[in-house]
PDB file of C-alpha atoms in Angstrom:
ATOM      1  CA  MET A 299      20.431  -2.489-173.867  1.00 37.00           C
ATOM      2  CA  ARG A 300      17.081  -4.372-173.704  1.00 41.00           C
ATOM      3  CA  ALA A 301      15.278  -3.537-170.395  1.00 43.00           C
ATOM      4  CA  GLY A 302      15.499  -6.027-167.542  1.00 45.00           C
ATOM      5  CA  LYS A 303      18.943  -7.457-168.499  1.00 44.00           C
ATOM      6  CA  PRO A 304      22.039  -6.526-166.568  1.00 43.00           C
ATOM      7  CA  ASP A 305      24.706  -4.580-168.087  1.00 39.00           C
ATOM      8  CA  HIS A 306      27.415  -7.187-167.407  1.00 40.00           C
ATOM      9  CA  ARG A 307      27.866 -10.996-167.233  1.00 39.00           C
ATOM     10  CA  PRO A 308      27.887 -11.590-163.320  1.00 44.00           C
ATOM     11  CA  SER A 309      29.891 -14.005-161.534  1.00 46.00           C
ATOM     12  CA  CYS A 310      28.203 -16.902-160.162  1.00 49.00           C
ATOM     13  CA  LYS A 311      29.773 -16.999-156.657  1.00 60.00           C
ATOM     14  CA  PRO A 312      27.530 -14.357-154.838  1.00 66.00           C
ATOM     15  CA  TYR A 313      24.461 -15.716-156.128  1.00 70.00           C
ATOM     16  CA  ASP A 314      25.566 -19.623-155.289  1.00 69.00           C
ATOM     17  CA  ARG A 315      26.006 -18.239-151.607  1.00 70.00           C
ATOM     18  CA  SER A 316      22.659 -16.538-151.550  1.00 72.00           C
ATOM     19  CA  MET A 317      21.055 -19.642-152.994  1.00 78.00           C
ATOM     20  CA  LYS A 318      22.697 -21.764-150.130  1.00 75.00           C
ATOM     21  CA  SER A 319      21.623 -19.312-147.478  1.00 74.00           C
ATOM     22  CA  ILE A 320      17.851 -19.247-148.837  1.00 80.00           C
ATOM     23  CA  LEU A 321      17.993 -23.217-148.797  1.00 81.00           C
ATOM     24  CA  ALA A 322      19.140 -23.660-145.201  1.00 80.00           C
ATOM     25  CA  GLY A 323      15.963 -24.985-143.744  1.00 82.00           C
ATOM     26  CA  ALA A 324      13.967 -24.691-146.931  1.00 90.00           C
ATOM     27  CA  GLU A 325      15.002 -28.110-148.487  1.00 92.00           C
ATOM     28  CA  PRO A 326      11.380 -29.519-148.639  1.00 94.00           C
ATOM     29  CA  GLY A 327      10.265 -26.374-150.345  1.00 95.00           C
ATOM     30  CA  LEU A 328      12.969 -26.852-152.994  1.00 94.00           C
ATOM     31  CA  ALA A 329      12.034 -30.582-153.287  1.00 96.00           C
ATOM     32  CA  ARG A 330       8.410 -29.600-153.762  1.00 95.00           C
ATOM     33  CA  LEU A 331       9.042 -27.162-156.334  1.00 95.00           C
ATOM     34  CA  LEU A 332      11.160 -29.494-158.414  1.00 95.00           C
ATOM     35  CA  LEU A 333       9.146 -32.602-157.817  1.00 95.00           C
ATOM     36  CA  GLY A 334       5.772 -31.514-156.939  1.00 93.00           C
ATOM     37  CA  PRO A 335       3.464 -32.015-153.823  1.00 90.00           C
ATOM     38  CA  GLY A 336       4.332 -35.804-153.394  1.00 93.00           C
ATOM     39  CA  VAL A 337       7.433 -34.659-151.111  1.00 95.00           C
ATOM     40  CA  THR A 338       7.162 -35.751-147.788  1.00 94.00           C
ATOM     41  CA  THR A 339      10.774 -35.133-146.505  1.00 94.00           C
ATOM     42  CA  ALA A 340      13.837 -33.692-147.725  1.00 95.00           C
ATOM     43  CA  ARG A 341      17.016 -33.865-145.829  1.00 94.00           C
ATOM     44  CA  PRO A 342      20.206 -32.219-146.912  1.00 92.00           C
ATOM     45  CA  LEU A 343      23.216 -34.658-147.439  1.00 91.00           C
ATOM     46  CA  PRO A 344      27.212 -33.705-147.550  1.00 82.00           C
ATOM     47  CA  THR A 345      28.033 -31.922-150.738  1.00 75.00           C
ATOM     48  CA  GLU A 346      31.711 -32.887-150.876  1.00 65.00           C
ATOM     49  CA  THR A 347      32.671 -34.921-153.979  1.00 57.00           C
ATOM     50  CA  SER A 348      35.174 -37.769-153.832  1.00 55.00           C
ATOM     51  CA  ARG A 349      37.480 -36.378-156.762  1.00 52.00           C
ATOM     52  CA  VAL A 350      39.832 -33.895-155.852  1.00 40.00           C
ATOM     53  CA  GLU A 351      39.496 -31.991-159.278  1.00 46.00           C
ATOM     54  CA  MET A 352      35.692 -31.633-158.894  1.00 49.00           C
ATOM     55  CA  ARG A 353      34.288 -28.634-156.846  1.00 56.00           C
ATOM     56  CA  HIS A 354      31.583 -29.423-154.377  1.00 70.00           C
ATOM     57  CA  ARG A 355      27.880 -30.309-155.599  1.00 75.00           C
ATOM     58  CA  ASP A 356      25.571 -27.288-154.769  1.00 87.00           C
ATOM     59  CA  VAL A 357      22.793 -29.361-153.303  1.00 91.00           C
ATOM     60  CA  LEU A 358      22.203 -33.173-152.534  1.00 93.00           C
ATOM     61  CA  LEU A 359      19.128 -33.873-150.630  1.00 95.00           C
ATOM     62  CA  ASP A 360      17.778 -37.231-149.373  1.00 96.00           C
ATOM     63  CA  VAL A 361      14.015 -37.177-150.393  1.00 97.00           C
ATOM     64  CA  VAL A 362      10.789 -39.375-149.922  1.00 97.00           C
ATOM     65  CA  TRP A 363       8.663 -38.608-152.963  1.00 96.00           C
ATOM     66  CA  ASN A 364       5.107 -40.474-153.269  1.00 95.00           C
ATOM     67  CA  GLY A 365       6.478 -42.818-150.667  1.00 95.00           C
ATOM     68  CA  GLN A 366       9.634 -43.698-152.641  1.00 96.00           C
ATOM     69  CA  PRO A 367      13.288 -42.689-151.670  1.00 96.00           C
ATOM     70  CA  VAL A 368      15.106 -40.539-154.204  1.00 97.00           C
ATOM     71  CA  LEU A 369      18.376 -38.409-154.236  1.00 97.00           C
ATOM     72  CA  VAL A 370      17.911 -35.049-155.493  1.00 97.00           C
ATOM     73  CA  HIS A 371      20.977 -33.478-156.865  1.00 96.00           C
ATOM     74  CA  VAL A 372      20.692 -29.573-157.867  1.00 94.00           C
ATOM     75  CA  GLU A 373      23.294 -27.458-159.463  1.00 91.00           C
ATOM     76  CA  PHE A 374      22.687 -23.503-159.433  1.00 90.00           C
ATOM     77  CA  GLN A 375      23.638 -21.820-162.817  1.00 87.00           C
ATOM     78  CA  VAL A 376      23.713 -18.369-164.151  1.00 85.00           C
ATOM     79  CA  SER A 377      23.651 -19.868-167.608  1.00 77.00           C
ATOM     80  CA  HIS A 378      23.607 -23.503-168.994  1.00 78.00           C
ATOM     81  CA  GLY A 379      26.869 -23.596-170.959  1.00 78.00           C
ATOM     82  CA  ARG A 380      28.174 -26.538-173.325  1.00 80.00           C
ATOM     83  CA  HIS A 381      30.310 -27.993-170.614  1.00 86.00           C
ATOM     84  CA  MET A 382      27.283 -28.546-168.171  1.00 89.00           C
ATOM     85  CA  LEU A 383      26.333 -31.742-169.563  1.00 91.00           C
ATOM     86  CA  SER A 384      29.794 -33.362-168.849  1.00 91.00           C
ATOM     87  CA  ARG A 385      29.803 -31.872-165.364  1.00 90.00           C
ATOM     88  CA  MET A 386      26.694 -33.134-164.356  1.00 93.00           C
ATOM     89  CA  LEU A 387      27.546 -36.701-165.711  1.00 94.00           C
ATOM     90  CA  ARG A 388      30.853 -36.494-163.311  1.00 92.00           C
ATOM     91  CA  TYR A 389      28.460 -35.541-160.433  1.00 93.00           C
ATOM     92  CA  TYR A 390      26.109 -38.446-161.228  1.00 94.00           C
ATOM     93  CA  ALA A 391      28.968 -40.768-161.304  1.00 93.00           C
ATOM     94  CA  ASP A 392      30.224 -39.308-157.943  1.00 92.00           C
ATOM     95  CA  VAL A 393      26.964 -39.715-156.338  1.00 93.00           C
ATOM     96  CA  ILE A 394      26.380 -43.521-157.272  1.00 93.00           C
ATOM     97  CA  SER A 395      29.972 -44.129-156.245  1.00 91.00           C
ATOM     98  CA  SER A 396      29.723 -42.607-152.805  1.00 89.00           C
ATOM     99  CA  ARG A 397      25.718 -43.472-152.398  1.00 90.00           C
ATOM    100  CA  GLY A 398      25.301 -46.675-154.307  1.00 90.00           C
ATOM    101  CA  THR A 399      22.933 -47.525-157.222  1.00 90.00           C
ATOM    102  CA  ARG A 400      19.914 -48.823-154.989  1.00 92.00           C
ATOM    103  CA  ILE A 401      18.371 -45.196-154.685  1.00 95.00           C
ATOM    104  CA  PRO A 402      17.682 -43.288-158.204  1.00 96.00           C
ATOM    105  CA  VAL A 403      19.354 -39.870-158.499  1.00 96.00           C
ATOM    106  CA  TYR A 404      17.241 -36.991-160.001  1.00 97.00           C
ATOM    107  CA  GLN A 405      19.448 -34.298-161.314  1.00 97.00           C
ATOM    108  CA  VAL A 406      18.373 -30.785-162.034  1.00 95.00           C
ATOM    109  CA  ALA A 407      20.519 -27.612-163.213  1.00 93.00           C
ATOM    110  CA  LEU A 408      18.611 -24.616-161.885  1.00 93.00           C
ATOM    111  CA  CYS A 409      19.226 -21.656-164.139  1.00 90.00           C
ATOM    112  CA  LEU A 410      19.067 -18.402-162.322  1.00 89.00           C
ATOM    113  CA  GLY A 411      19.783 -16.108-165.109  1.00 84.00           C
ATOM    114  CA  SER A 412      17.808 -14.053-167.866  1.00 78.00           C
ATOM    115  CA  THR A 413      18.644 -16.248-170.815  1.00 77.00           C
ATOM    116  CA  VAL A 414      16.681 -19.219-171.995  1.00 76.00           C
ATOM    117  CA  PRO A 415      18.954 -22.425-171.847  1.00 76.00           C
ATOM    118  CA  THR A 416      19.555 -24.192-175.125  1.00 78.00           C
ATOM    119  CA  SER A 417      22.488 -26.380-174.638  1.00 81.00           C
ATOM    120  CA  ALA A 418      21.948 -30.091-174.943  1.00 82.00           C
ATOM    121  CA  THR A 419      20.910 -31.904-171.375  1.00 88.00           C
ATOM    122  CA  TYR A 420      21.415 -35.528-172.683  1.00 89.00           C
ATOM    123  CA  LEU A 421      23.911 -38.020-173.961  1.00 90.00           C
ATOM    124  CA  CYS A 422      23.276 -41.036-175.966  1.00 92.00           C
ATOM    125  CA  HIS A 423      25.925 -43.481-177.368  1.00 89.00           C
ATOM    126  CA  ARG A 424      25.025 -46.836-178.753  1.00 87.00           C
ATOM    127  CA  PHE A 425      27.990 -48.869-180.037  1.00 87.00           C
ATOM    128  CA  ALA A 426      26.385 -52.183-179.568  1.00 87.00           C
ATOM    129  CA  ASP A 427      23.154 -53.858-177.910  1.00 86.00           C
ATOM    130  CA  ASP A 428      25.541 -54.754-175.007  1.00 88.00           C
ATOM    131  CA  SER A 429      27.382 -51.508-174.884  1.00 88.00           C
ATOM    132  CA  TYR A 430      25.331 -48.170-174.722  1.00 88.00           C
ATOM    133  CA  LEU A 431      24.619 -44.954-172.670  1.00 91.00           C
ATOM    134  CA  ASP A 432      21.411 -43.139-172.301  1.00 93.00           C
ATOM    135  CA  TYR A 433      21.951 -40.267-169.905  1.00 94.00           C
ATOM    136  CA  ARG A 434      19.822 -36.998-169.341  1.00 94.00           C
ATOM    137  CA  TYR A 435      19.074 -34.677-166.660  1.00 95.00           C
ATOM    138  CA  ARG A 436      16.391 -31.976-166.122  1.00 94.00           C
ATOM    139  CA  VAL A 437      17.202 -28.248-166.714  1.00 93.00           C
ATOM    140  CA  VAL A 438      14.723 -25.619-165.095  1.00 93.00           C
ATOM    141  CA  ALA A 439      14.893 -22.000-166.004  1.00 92.00           C
ATOM    142  CA  LEU A 440      13.408 -19.926-163.184  1.00 94.00           C
ATOM    143  CA  GLY A 441      12.383 -17.239-165.606  1.00 94.00           C
ATOM    144  CA  GLY A 442       9.862 -19.751-167.124  1.00 94.00           C
ATOM    145  CA  LEU A 443       8.260 -20.417-163.825  1.00 96.00           C
ATOM    146  CA  SER A 444       5.422 -18.644-162.435  1.00 96.00           C
ATOM    147  CA  TRP A 445       4.889 -16.500-159.107  1.00 96.00           C
ATOM    148  CA  ASN A 446       2.561 -19.496-157.799  1.00 96.00           C
ATOM    149  CA  ASP A 447       5.160 -21.869-158.342  1.00 97.00           C
ATOM    150  CA  ILE A 448       7.034 -20.226-155.628  1.00 97.00           C
ATOM    151  CA  ILE A 449       4.255 -19.201-153.393  1.00 96.00           C
ATOM    152  CA  GLY A 450       2.857 -22.796-153.914  1.00 94.00           C
ATOM    153  CA  THR A 451       5.715 -24.609-152.209  1.00 94.00           C
ATOM    154  CA  GLY A 452       4.456 -23.228-148.949  1.00 93.00           C
ATOM    155  CA  CYS A 453       8.051 -21.999-147.912  1.00 94.00           C
ATOM    156  CA  PRO A 454       8.292 -18.411-147.579  1.00 94.00           C
ATOM    157  CA  ARG A 455      11.985 -18.415-147.686  1.00 93.00           C
ATOM    158  CA  LEU A 456      12.036 -19.305-151.352  1.00 95.00           C
ATOM    159  CA  TRP A 457      10.249 -15.989-151.996  1.00 95.00           C
ATOM    160  CA  ALA A 458      13.717 -14.887-152.436  1.00 94.00           C
ATOM    161  CA  LEU A 459      13.474 -16.571-155.742  1.00 95.00           C
ATOM    162  CA  LEU A 460      10.416 -14.199-156.817  1.00 97.00           C
ATOM    163  CA  PRO A 461      12.637 -11.714-158.781  1.00 96.00           C
ATOM    164  CA  LEU A 462      13.968 -14.421-161.134  1.00 96.00           C
ATOM    165  CA  VAL A 463      10.559 -15.899-162.217  1.00 96.00           C
ATOM    166  CA  GLU A 464       7.821 -14.532-164.605  1.00 96.00           C
ATOM    167  CA  ARG A 465      10.350 -13.682-167.269  1.00 94.00           C
ATOM    168  CA  GLN A 466       7.897 -11.840-169.391  1.00 94.00           C
ATOM    169  CA  ARG A 467       5.956 -10.185-166.797  1.00 95.00           C
ATOM    170  CA  ARG A 468       9.392  -8.636-165.430  1.00 95.00           C
ATOM    171  CA  ARG A 469      10.573  -7.712-168.904  1.00 94.00           C
ATOM    172  CA  ALA A 470       7.434  -5.694-169.600  1.00 96.00           C
ATOM    173  CA  ASP A 471       7.980  -3.432-166.396  1.00 96.00           C
ATOM    174  CA  PRO A 472      11.126  -4.390-164.325  1.00 95.00           C
ATOM    175  CA  GLU A 473      10.507  -1.790-161.428  1.00 94.00           C
ATOM    176  CA  ALA A 474       7.059  -2.458-160.894  1.00 96.00           C
ATOM    177  CA  TYR A 475       7.677  -6.314-160.686  1.00 96.00           C
ATOM    178  CA  LEU A 476      10.433  -5.835-158.504  1.00 95.00           C
ATOM    179  CA  ARG A 477       8.282  -3.638-156.249  1.00 94.00           C
ATOM    180  CA  ALA A 478       5.755  -6.494-156.087  1.00 96.00           C
ATOM    181  CA  CYS A 479       8.497  -9.036-155.084  1.00 95.00           C
ATOM    182  CA  VAL A 480       9.518  -6.494-152.159  1.00 93.00           C
ATOM    183  CA  GLU A 481       5.760  -6.083-150.968  1.00 92.00           C
ATOM    184  CA  LYS A 482       5.499  -9.900-151.093  1.00 95.00           C
ATOM    185  CA  ILE A 483       8.484 -10.518-149.099  1.00 93.00           C
ATOM    186  CA  ALA A 484       7.907  -7.609-146.546  1.00 90.00           C
ATOM    187  CA  SER A 485       4.335  -9.187-146.020  1.00 92.00           C
ATOM    188  CA  SER A 486       5.763 -12.754-145.433  1.00 93.00           C
ATOM    189  CA  PRO A 487       4.860 -14.492-141.941  1.00 94.00           C
ATOM    190  CA  LEU A 488       8.590 -14.980-141.452  1.00 92.00           C
ATOM    191  CA  PRO A 489      10.402 -13.678-138.139  1.00 90.00           C
ATOM    192  CA  PRO A 490      12.341 -10.303-138.663  1.00 86.00           C
ATOM    193  CA  GLU A 491      15.704 -12.191-138.980  1.00 85.00           C
ATOM    194  CA  GLU A 492      14.331 -14.586-141.671  1.00 88.00           C
ATOM    195  CA  LYS A 493      12.629 -11.695-143.385  1.00 88.00           C
ATOM    196  CA  CYS A 494      15.812  -9.815-143.683  1.00 85.00           C
ATOM    197  CA  ASP A 495      17.667 -12.749-144.934  1.00 86.00           C
ATOM    198  CA  THR A 496      15.045 -13.348-147.601  1.00 90.00           C
ATOM    199  CA  ALA A 497      14.817  -9.489-148.720  1.00 89.00           C
ATOM    200  CA  LEU A 498      18.864  -9.375-148.959  1.00 88.00           C
ATOM    201  CA  ALA A 499      19.014 -12.564-150.862  1.00 89.00           C
ATOM    202  CA  ALA A 500      16.373 -11.334-153.186  1.00 92.00           C
ATOM    203  CA  SER A 501      18.336  -8.284-153.709  1.00 91.00           C
ATOM    204  CA  VAL A 502      21.340 -10.138-154.676  1.00 90.00           C
ATOM    205  CA  LEU A 503      19.563 -12.599-157.016  1.00 92.00           C
ATOM    206  CA  ALA A 504      17.687  -9.803-158.801  1.00 93.00           C
ATOM    207  CA  GLY A 505      20.872  -8.370-159.890  1.00 91.00           C
ATOM    208  CA  LEU A 506      21.113 -11.129-162.261  1.00 91.00           C
ATOM    209  CA  VAL A 507      18.272 -10.119-164.208  1.00 93.00           C
ATOM    210  CA  VAL A 508      17.730  -6.506-163.578  1.00 93.00           C
ATOM    211  CA  GLN A 509      20.165  -3.315-163.702  1.00 93.00           C
ATOM    212  CA  ARG A 510      21.719  -3.119-160.400  1.00 90.00           C
ATOM    213  CA  ASP A 511      20.848   0.374-159.738  1.00 92.00           C
ATOM    214  CA  ARG A 512      17.297  -0.079-160.256  1.00 92.00           C
ATOM    215  CA  VAL A 513      17.621  -3.190-157.684  1.00 92.00           C
ATOM    216  CA  ASP A 514      19.123  -1.325-155.177  1.00 90.00           C
ATOM    217  CA  ARG A 515      16.638   1.687-155.336  1.00 91.00           C
ATOM    218  CA  ILE A 516      13.770  -0.436-155.047  1.00 90.00           C
ATOM    219  CA  PHE A 517      15.092  -2.788-152.197  1.00 88.00           C
ATOM    220  CA  LYS A 518      16.440   0.163-150.231  1.00 84.00           C
ATOM    221  CA  GLU A 519      13.437   0.987-148.305  1.00 79.00           C
ATOM    222  CA  VAL A 520      12.684  -2.620-147.412  1.00 80.00           C
ATOM    223  CA  LEU A 521      16.384  -3.392-146.269  1.00 80.00           C
ATOM    224  CA  ALA A 522      16.392  -0.144-144.185  1.00 78.00           C
ATOM    225  CA  MET A 523      14.071  -1.548-141.917  1.00 76.00           C
ATOM    226  CA  PHE A 524      16.410  -4.206-140.745  1.00 70.00           C
ATOM    227  CA  ASP A 525      20.029  -4.347-139.354  1.00 59.00           C
ATOM    228  CA  ILE A 526      21.528  -6.166-142.429  1.00 59.00           C
ATOM    229  CA  THR A 527      24.622  -6.750-140.589  1.00 58.00           C
ATOM    230  CA  LYS A 528      22.967  -9.302-138.477  1.00 57.00           C
ATOM    231  CA  SER A 529      21.713 -11.188-141.463  1.00 59.00           C
ATOM    232  CA  SER A 530      23.115 -14.626-141.956  1.00 57.00           C
ATOM    233  CA  THR A 531      23.052 -13.938-145.717  1.00 60.00           C
ATOM    234  CA  TYR A 532      24.933 -10.631-145.197  1.00 53.00           C
ATOM    235  CA  GLN A 533      27.577 -12.322-143.013  1.00 55.00           C
ATOM    236  CA  LEU A 534      28.064 -15.325-145.499  1.00 53.00           C
ATOM    237  CA  LEU A 535      28.600 -12.996-148.290  1.00 52.00           C
ATOM    238  CA  THR A 536      30.978 -10.656-146.470  1.00 53.00           C
ATOM    239  CA  GLU A 537      32.939 -13.726-145.018  1.00 53.00           C
ATOM    240  CA  LYS A 538      33.446 -15.429-148.317  1.00 49.00           C
ATOM    241  CA  ALA A 539      34.528 -12.000-149.801  1.00 43.00           C
ATOM    242  CA  HIS A 540      37.053 -11.389-147.105  1.00 44.00           C
ATOM    243  CA  GLU A 541      38.345 -14.997-147.597  1.00 51.00           C
ATOM    244  CA  GLU A 542      38.836 -14.498-151.316  1.00 50.00           C
ATOM    245  CA  GLY A 543      40.603 -11.015-150.730  1.00 50.00           C
ATOM    246  CA  ARG A 544      43.240 -12.555-148.572  1.00 43.00           C
TER     247      ARG A 544
END
């Protein structure tokens, strides 16, 4: 088994919950990560879709970027599968159905796992000059981003994503890299409650790219500094687990 890869294919659900916990109040940081420094405001919008057969969108933001309004739709994915293109197209249709076509929609599939996305992200059909479709969205593999991409957002809650970036550095020495992540989170300016949330979310997400026993061993010391039962991330994860166990 290659170092740095998990020993099984994880379910996306706990990682979705960790991401949503991280992003509570950190939406401007996410928008800056995806769009750059021109973001001035980013406000979360309802994620329910109007179609019964579709699940909720992960994130929909009302953003002002370089003075222009844009709707930013983000989906969190462990991997970018072959059905993602059709799903994103359905989400796009749902957004413009509920929000209208006046404001452009910027769609991003944010891939959390260790693999490099290869599936198609565009669809182009031209039957005639007056009947064609040209659709595409962006895929961002966190493993291809740098440490500074996350720190540069100016949002310490997003430091929970540090275990997922720097793919080559992490694979070279997974434990040393995770220790650096733990030290950075522990030194963050966040208040203790948010620091605990960030460390716990980082430990959950790290399990996507590093063997769980290694993750638990490295994060054990920093998590022992807090009462994790008071963490909003912990409560979200346990509440959802209890709901699914009923």
